[in-house]
PDB file of C-alpha atoms and ligand atoms in Angstrom:
ATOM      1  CA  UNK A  26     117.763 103.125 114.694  1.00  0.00           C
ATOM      2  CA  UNK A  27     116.224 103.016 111.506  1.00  0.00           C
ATOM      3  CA  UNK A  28     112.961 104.150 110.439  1.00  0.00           C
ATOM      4  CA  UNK A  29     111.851 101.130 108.956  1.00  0.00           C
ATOM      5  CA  UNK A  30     113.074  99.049 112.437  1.00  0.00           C
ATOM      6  CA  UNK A  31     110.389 101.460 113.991  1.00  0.00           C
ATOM      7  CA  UNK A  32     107.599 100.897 111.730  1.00  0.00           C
ATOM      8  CA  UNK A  33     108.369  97.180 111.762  1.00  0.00           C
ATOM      9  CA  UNK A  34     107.320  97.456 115.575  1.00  0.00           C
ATOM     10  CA  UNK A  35     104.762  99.041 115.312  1.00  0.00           C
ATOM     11  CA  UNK A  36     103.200  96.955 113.103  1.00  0.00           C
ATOM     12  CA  UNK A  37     103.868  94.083 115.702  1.00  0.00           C
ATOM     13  CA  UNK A  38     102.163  95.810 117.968  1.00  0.00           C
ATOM     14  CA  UNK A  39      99.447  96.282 115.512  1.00  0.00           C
ATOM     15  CA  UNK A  40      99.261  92.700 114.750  1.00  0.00           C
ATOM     16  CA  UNK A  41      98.682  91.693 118.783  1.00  0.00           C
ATOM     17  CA  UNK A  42      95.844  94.264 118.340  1.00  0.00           C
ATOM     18  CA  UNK A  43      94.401  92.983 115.466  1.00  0.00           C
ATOM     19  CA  UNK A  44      94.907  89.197 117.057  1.00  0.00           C
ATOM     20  CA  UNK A  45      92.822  90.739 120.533  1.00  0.00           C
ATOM     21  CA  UNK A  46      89.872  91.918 118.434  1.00  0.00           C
ATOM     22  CA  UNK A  47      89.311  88.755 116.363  1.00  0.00           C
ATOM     23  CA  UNK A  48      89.572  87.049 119.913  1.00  0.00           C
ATOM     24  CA  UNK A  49      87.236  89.500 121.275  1.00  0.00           C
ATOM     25  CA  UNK A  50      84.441  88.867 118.556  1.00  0.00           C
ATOM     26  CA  UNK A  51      85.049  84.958 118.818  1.00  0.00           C
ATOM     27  CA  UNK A  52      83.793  85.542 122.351  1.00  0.00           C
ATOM     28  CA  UNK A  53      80.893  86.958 121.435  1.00  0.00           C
ATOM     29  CA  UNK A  54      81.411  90.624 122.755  1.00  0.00           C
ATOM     30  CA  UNK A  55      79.126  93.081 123.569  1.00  0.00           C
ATOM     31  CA  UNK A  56      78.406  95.474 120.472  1.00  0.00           C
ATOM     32  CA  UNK A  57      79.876  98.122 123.027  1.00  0.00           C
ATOM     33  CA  UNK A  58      83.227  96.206 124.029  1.00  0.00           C
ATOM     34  CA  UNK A  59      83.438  95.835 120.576  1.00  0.00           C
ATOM     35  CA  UNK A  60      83.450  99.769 119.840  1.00  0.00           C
ATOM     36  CA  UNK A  61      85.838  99.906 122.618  1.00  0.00           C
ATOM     37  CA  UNK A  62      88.201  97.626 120.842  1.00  0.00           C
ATOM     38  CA  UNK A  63      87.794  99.063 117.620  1.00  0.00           C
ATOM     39  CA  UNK A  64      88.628 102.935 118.918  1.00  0.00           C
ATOM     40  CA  UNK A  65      91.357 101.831 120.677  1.00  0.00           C
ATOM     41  CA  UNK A  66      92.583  99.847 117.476  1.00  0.00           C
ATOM     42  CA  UNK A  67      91.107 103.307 115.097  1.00  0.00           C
ATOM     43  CA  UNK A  68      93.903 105.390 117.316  1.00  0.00           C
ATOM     44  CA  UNK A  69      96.754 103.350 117.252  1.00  0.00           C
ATOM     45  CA  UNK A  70      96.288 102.997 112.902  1.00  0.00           C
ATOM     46  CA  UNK A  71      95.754 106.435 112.823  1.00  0.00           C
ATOM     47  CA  UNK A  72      98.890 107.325 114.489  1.00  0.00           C
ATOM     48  CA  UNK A  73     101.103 104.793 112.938  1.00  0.00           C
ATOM     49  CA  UNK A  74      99.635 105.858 108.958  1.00  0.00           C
ATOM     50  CA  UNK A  75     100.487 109.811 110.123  1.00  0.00           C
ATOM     51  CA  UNK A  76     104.123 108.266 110.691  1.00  0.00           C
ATOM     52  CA  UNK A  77     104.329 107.309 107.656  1.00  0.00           C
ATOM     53  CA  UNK A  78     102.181 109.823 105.822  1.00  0.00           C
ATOM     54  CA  UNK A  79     104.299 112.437 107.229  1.00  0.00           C
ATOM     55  CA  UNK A  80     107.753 111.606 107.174  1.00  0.00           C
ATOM     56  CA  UNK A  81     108.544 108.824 105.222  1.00  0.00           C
ATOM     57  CA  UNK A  82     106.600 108.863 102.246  1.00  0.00           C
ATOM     58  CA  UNK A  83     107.773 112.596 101.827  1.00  0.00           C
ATOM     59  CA  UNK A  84     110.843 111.228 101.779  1.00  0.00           C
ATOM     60  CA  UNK A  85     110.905 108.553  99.229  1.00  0.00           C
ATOM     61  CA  UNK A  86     108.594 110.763  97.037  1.00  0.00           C
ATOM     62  CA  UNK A  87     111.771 112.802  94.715  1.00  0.00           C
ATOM     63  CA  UNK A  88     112.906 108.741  94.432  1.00  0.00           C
ATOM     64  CA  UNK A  89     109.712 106.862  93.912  1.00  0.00           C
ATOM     65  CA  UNK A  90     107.497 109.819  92.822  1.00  0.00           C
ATOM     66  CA  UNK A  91     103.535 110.265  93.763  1.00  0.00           C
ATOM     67  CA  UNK A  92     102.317 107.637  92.088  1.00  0.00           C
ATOM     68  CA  UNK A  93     103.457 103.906  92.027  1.00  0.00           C
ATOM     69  CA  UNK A  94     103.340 102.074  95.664  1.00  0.00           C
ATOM     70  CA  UNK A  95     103.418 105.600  97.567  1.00  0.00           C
ATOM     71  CA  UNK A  96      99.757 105.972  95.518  1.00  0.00           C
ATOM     72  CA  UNK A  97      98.717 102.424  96.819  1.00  0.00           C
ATOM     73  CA  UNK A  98      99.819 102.707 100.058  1.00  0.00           C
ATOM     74  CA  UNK A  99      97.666 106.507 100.796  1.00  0.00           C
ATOM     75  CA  UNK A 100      94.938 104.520  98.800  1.00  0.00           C
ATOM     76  CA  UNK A 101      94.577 101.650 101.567  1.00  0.00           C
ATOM     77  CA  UNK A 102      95.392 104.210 104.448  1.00  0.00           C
ATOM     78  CA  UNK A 103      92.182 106.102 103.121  1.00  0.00           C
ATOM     79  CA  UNK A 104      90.389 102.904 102.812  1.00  0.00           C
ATOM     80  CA  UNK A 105      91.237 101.853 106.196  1.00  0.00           C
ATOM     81  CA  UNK A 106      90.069 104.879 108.267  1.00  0.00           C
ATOM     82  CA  UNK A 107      86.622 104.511 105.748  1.00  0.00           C
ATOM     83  CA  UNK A 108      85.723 100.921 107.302  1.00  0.00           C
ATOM     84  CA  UNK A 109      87.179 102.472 110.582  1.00  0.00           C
ATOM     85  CA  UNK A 110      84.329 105.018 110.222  1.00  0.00           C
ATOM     86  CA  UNK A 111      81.688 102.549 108.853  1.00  0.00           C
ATOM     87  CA  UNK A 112      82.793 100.020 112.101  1.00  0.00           C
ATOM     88  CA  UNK A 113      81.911 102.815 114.796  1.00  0.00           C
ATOM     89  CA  UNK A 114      79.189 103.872 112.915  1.00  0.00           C
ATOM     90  CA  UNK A 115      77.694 100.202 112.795  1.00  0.00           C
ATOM     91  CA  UNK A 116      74.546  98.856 115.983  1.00  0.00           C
ATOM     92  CA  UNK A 117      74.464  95.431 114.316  1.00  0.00           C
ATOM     93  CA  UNK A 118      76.628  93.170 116.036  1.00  0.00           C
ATOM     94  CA  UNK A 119      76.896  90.734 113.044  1.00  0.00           C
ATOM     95  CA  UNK A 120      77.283  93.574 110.606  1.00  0.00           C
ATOM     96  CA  UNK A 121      80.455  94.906 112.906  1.00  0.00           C
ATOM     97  CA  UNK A 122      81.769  91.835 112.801  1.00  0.00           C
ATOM     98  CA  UNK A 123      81.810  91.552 109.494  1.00  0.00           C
ATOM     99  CA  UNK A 124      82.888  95.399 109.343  1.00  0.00           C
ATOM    100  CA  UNK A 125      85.901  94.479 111.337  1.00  0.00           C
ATOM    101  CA  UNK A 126      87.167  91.606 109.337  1.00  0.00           C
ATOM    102  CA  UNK A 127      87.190  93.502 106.471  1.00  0.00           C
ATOM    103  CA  UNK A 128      89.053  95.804 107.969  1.00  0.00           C
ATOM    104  CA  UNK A 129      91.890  93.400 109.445  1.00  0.00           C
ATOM    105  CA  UNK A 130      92.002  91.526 106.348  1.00  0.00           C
ATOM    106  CA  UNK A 131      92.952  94.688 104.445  1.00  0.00           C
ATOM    107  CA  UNK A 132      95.040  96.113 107.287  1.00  0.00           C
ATOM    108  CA  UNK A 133      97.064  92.854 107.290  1.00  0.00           C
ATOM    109  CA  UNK A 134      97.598  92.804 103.730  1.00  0.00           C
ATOM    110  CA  UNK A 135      98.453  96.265 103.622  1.00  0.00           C
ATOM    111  CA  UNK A 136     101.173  95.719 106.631  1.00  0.00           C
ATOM    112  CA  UNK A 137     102.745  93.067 104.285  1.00  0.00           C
ATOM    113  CA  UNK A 138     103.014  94.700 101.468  1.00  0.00           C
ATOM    114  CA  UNK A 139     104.723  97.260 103.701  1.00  0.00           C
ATOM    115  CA  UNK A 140     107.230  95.054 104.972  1.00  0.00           C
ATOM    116  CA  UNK A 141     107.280  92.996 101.723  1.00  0.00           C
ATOM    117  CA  UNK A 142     108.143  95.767  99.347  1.00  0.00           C
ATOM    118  CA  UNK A 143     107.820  99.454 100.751  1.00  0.00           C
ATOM    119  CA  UNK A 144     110.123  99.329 103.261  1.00  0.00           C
ATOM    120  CA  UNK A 145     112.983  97.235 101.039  1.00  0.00           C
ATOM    121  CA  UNK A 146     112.621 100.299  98.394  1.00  0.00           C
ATOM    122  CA  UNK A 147     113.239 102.549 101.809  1.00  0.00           C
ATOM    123  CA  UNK A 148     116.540 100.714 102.506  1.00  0.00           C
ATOM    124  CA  UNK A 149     117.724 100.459  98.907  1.00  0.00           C
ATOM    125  CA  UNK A 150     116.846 104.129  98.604  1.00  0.00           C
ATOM    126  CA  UNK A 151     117.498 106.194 101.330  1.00  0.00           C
ATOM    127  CA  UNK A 152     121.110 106.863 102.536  1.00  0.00           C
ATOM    128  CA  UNK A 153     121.751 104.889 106.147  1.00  0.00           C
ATOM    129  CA  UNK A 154     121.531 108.590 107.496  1.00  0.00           C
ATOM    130  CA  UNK A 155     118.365 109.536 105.760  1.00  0.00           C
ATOM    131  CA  UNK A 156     116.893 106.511 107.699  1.00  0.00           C
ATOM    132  CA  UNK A 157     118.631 106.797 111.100  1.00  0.00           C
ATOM    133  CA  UNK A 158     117.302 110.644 110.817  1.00  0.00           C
ATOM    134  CA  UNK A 159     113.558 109.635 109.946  1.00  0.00           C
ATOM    135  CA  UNK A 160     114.249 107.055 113.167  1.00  0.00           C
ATOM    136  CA  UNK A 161     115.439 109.838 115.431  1.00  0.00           C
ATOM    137  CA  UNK A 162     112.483 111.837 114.522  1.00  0.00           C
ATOM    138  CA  UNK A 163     109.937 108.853 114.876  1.00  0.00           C
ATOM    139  CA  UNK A 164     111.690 108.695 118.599  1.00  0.00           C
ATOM    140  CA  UNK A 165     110.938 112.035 119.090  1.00  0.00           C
ATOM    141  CA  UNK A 166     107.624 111.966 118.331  1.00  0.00           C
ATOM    142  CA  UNK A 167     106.972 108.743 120.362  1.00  0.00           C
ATOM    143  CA  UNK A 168     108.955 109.987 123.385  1.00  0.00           C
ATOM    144  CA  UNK A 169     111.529 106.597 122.868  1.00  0.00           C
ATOM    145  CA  UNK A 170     114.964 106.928 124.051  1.00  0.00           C
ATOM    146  CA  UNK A 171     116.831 104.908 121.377  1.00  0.00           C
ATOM    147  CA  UNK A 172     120.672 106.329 122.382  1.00  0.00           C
ATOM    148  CA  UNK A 173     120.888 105.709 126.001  1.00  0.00           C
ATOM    149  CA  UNK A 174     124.368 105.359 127.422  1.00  0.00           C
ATOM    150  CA  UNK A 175     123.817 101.907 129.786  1.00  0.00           C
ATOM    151  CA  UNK A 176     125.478 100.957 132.765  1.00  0.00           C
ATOM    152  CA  UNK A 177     129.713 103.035 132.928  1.00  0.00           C
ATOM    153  CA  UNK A 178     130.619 100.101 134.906  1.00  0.00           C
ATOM    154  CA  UNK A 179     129.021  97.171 132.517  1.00  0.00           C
ATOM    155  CA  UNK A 180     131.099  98.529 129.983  1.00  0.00           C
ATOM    156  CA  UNK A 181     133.252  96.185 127.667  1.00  0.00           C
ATOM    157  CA  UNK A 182     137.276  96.074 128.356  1.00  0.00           C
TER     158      UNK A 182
HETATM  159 FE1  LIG B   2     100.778 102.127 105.985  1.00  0.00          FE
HETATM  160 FE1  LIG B   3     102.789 100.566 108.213  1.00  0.00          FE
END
């Protein structure tokens, strides 16, 4: 599987996250449930931008260089965990909320720029075994098994 695939996941994932919180402050959440939601939400980023940090924007740095989108994208990842930080430092429920959406908006459009542009330059880049490899080692990390054999007797013929 390819890295991108991967990423493309997780940022599903991130988007039934991001979907949960707005719900949660619509319901008028304790400031506390709120902090809950936003640690949980602080982790899962935080994993998914280390992902990428590490081991794919190393590799699309000798094509794309250190500047350009690879710039942007560390940019937004930095300004990301900063309203992350200002969220769990915030005791005023309105002023979380506001915190939060801040943060989702910019989260969101940072995900589609991802998937709009990043990850295209990854495909048209990156040899179909540079990106199966940087998939292997994203399964690796995540403890996914993305090769197993199935069923001998559901085989084909
Ligand atoms: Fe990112
Ligand atoms: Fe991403």
């Amino acid at each position: 599987m390819k890295i991108t695939d991967a990423l493309l996941g997780e940022h599903a994932m991130l988007y039934a996250l991001f979907t949960d919180i707005r719900r949660q402050i619509d319901e008028d959440r304790s400031i506390e449930q709120l902090q809950v939601a936003v640690e949980i939400l602080e982790n899962q980023l935080w994993t998914h931008a280390q992902m990428e940090e590490n081991h794919l924007f190393p590799a699309l740095e000798p094509h794309l260089g250190q500047m350009g989108p690879l710039r942007v994208m560390k940019s937004e990842h930095q300004e990301i965990d900063r309203l992350l930080g200002a969220a769990k430092a915030e005791t005023n429920p309105e002023q979380l909320k506001s915190v939060v959406d801040e943060l989702i908006m910019l989260a969101y459009s940072h995900f589609r720029k991802e998937e709009m542009v990043l990850f295209g330059m990854t495909r048209q880049v990156l040899s179909e075994d540079e990106q199966e490899n940087l998939g292997n080692i994203w399964a690796n990390e995540r403890g996914v098994t993305i090769d197993g054999a199935g069923c001998p007797s559901q085989a084909a013929g």
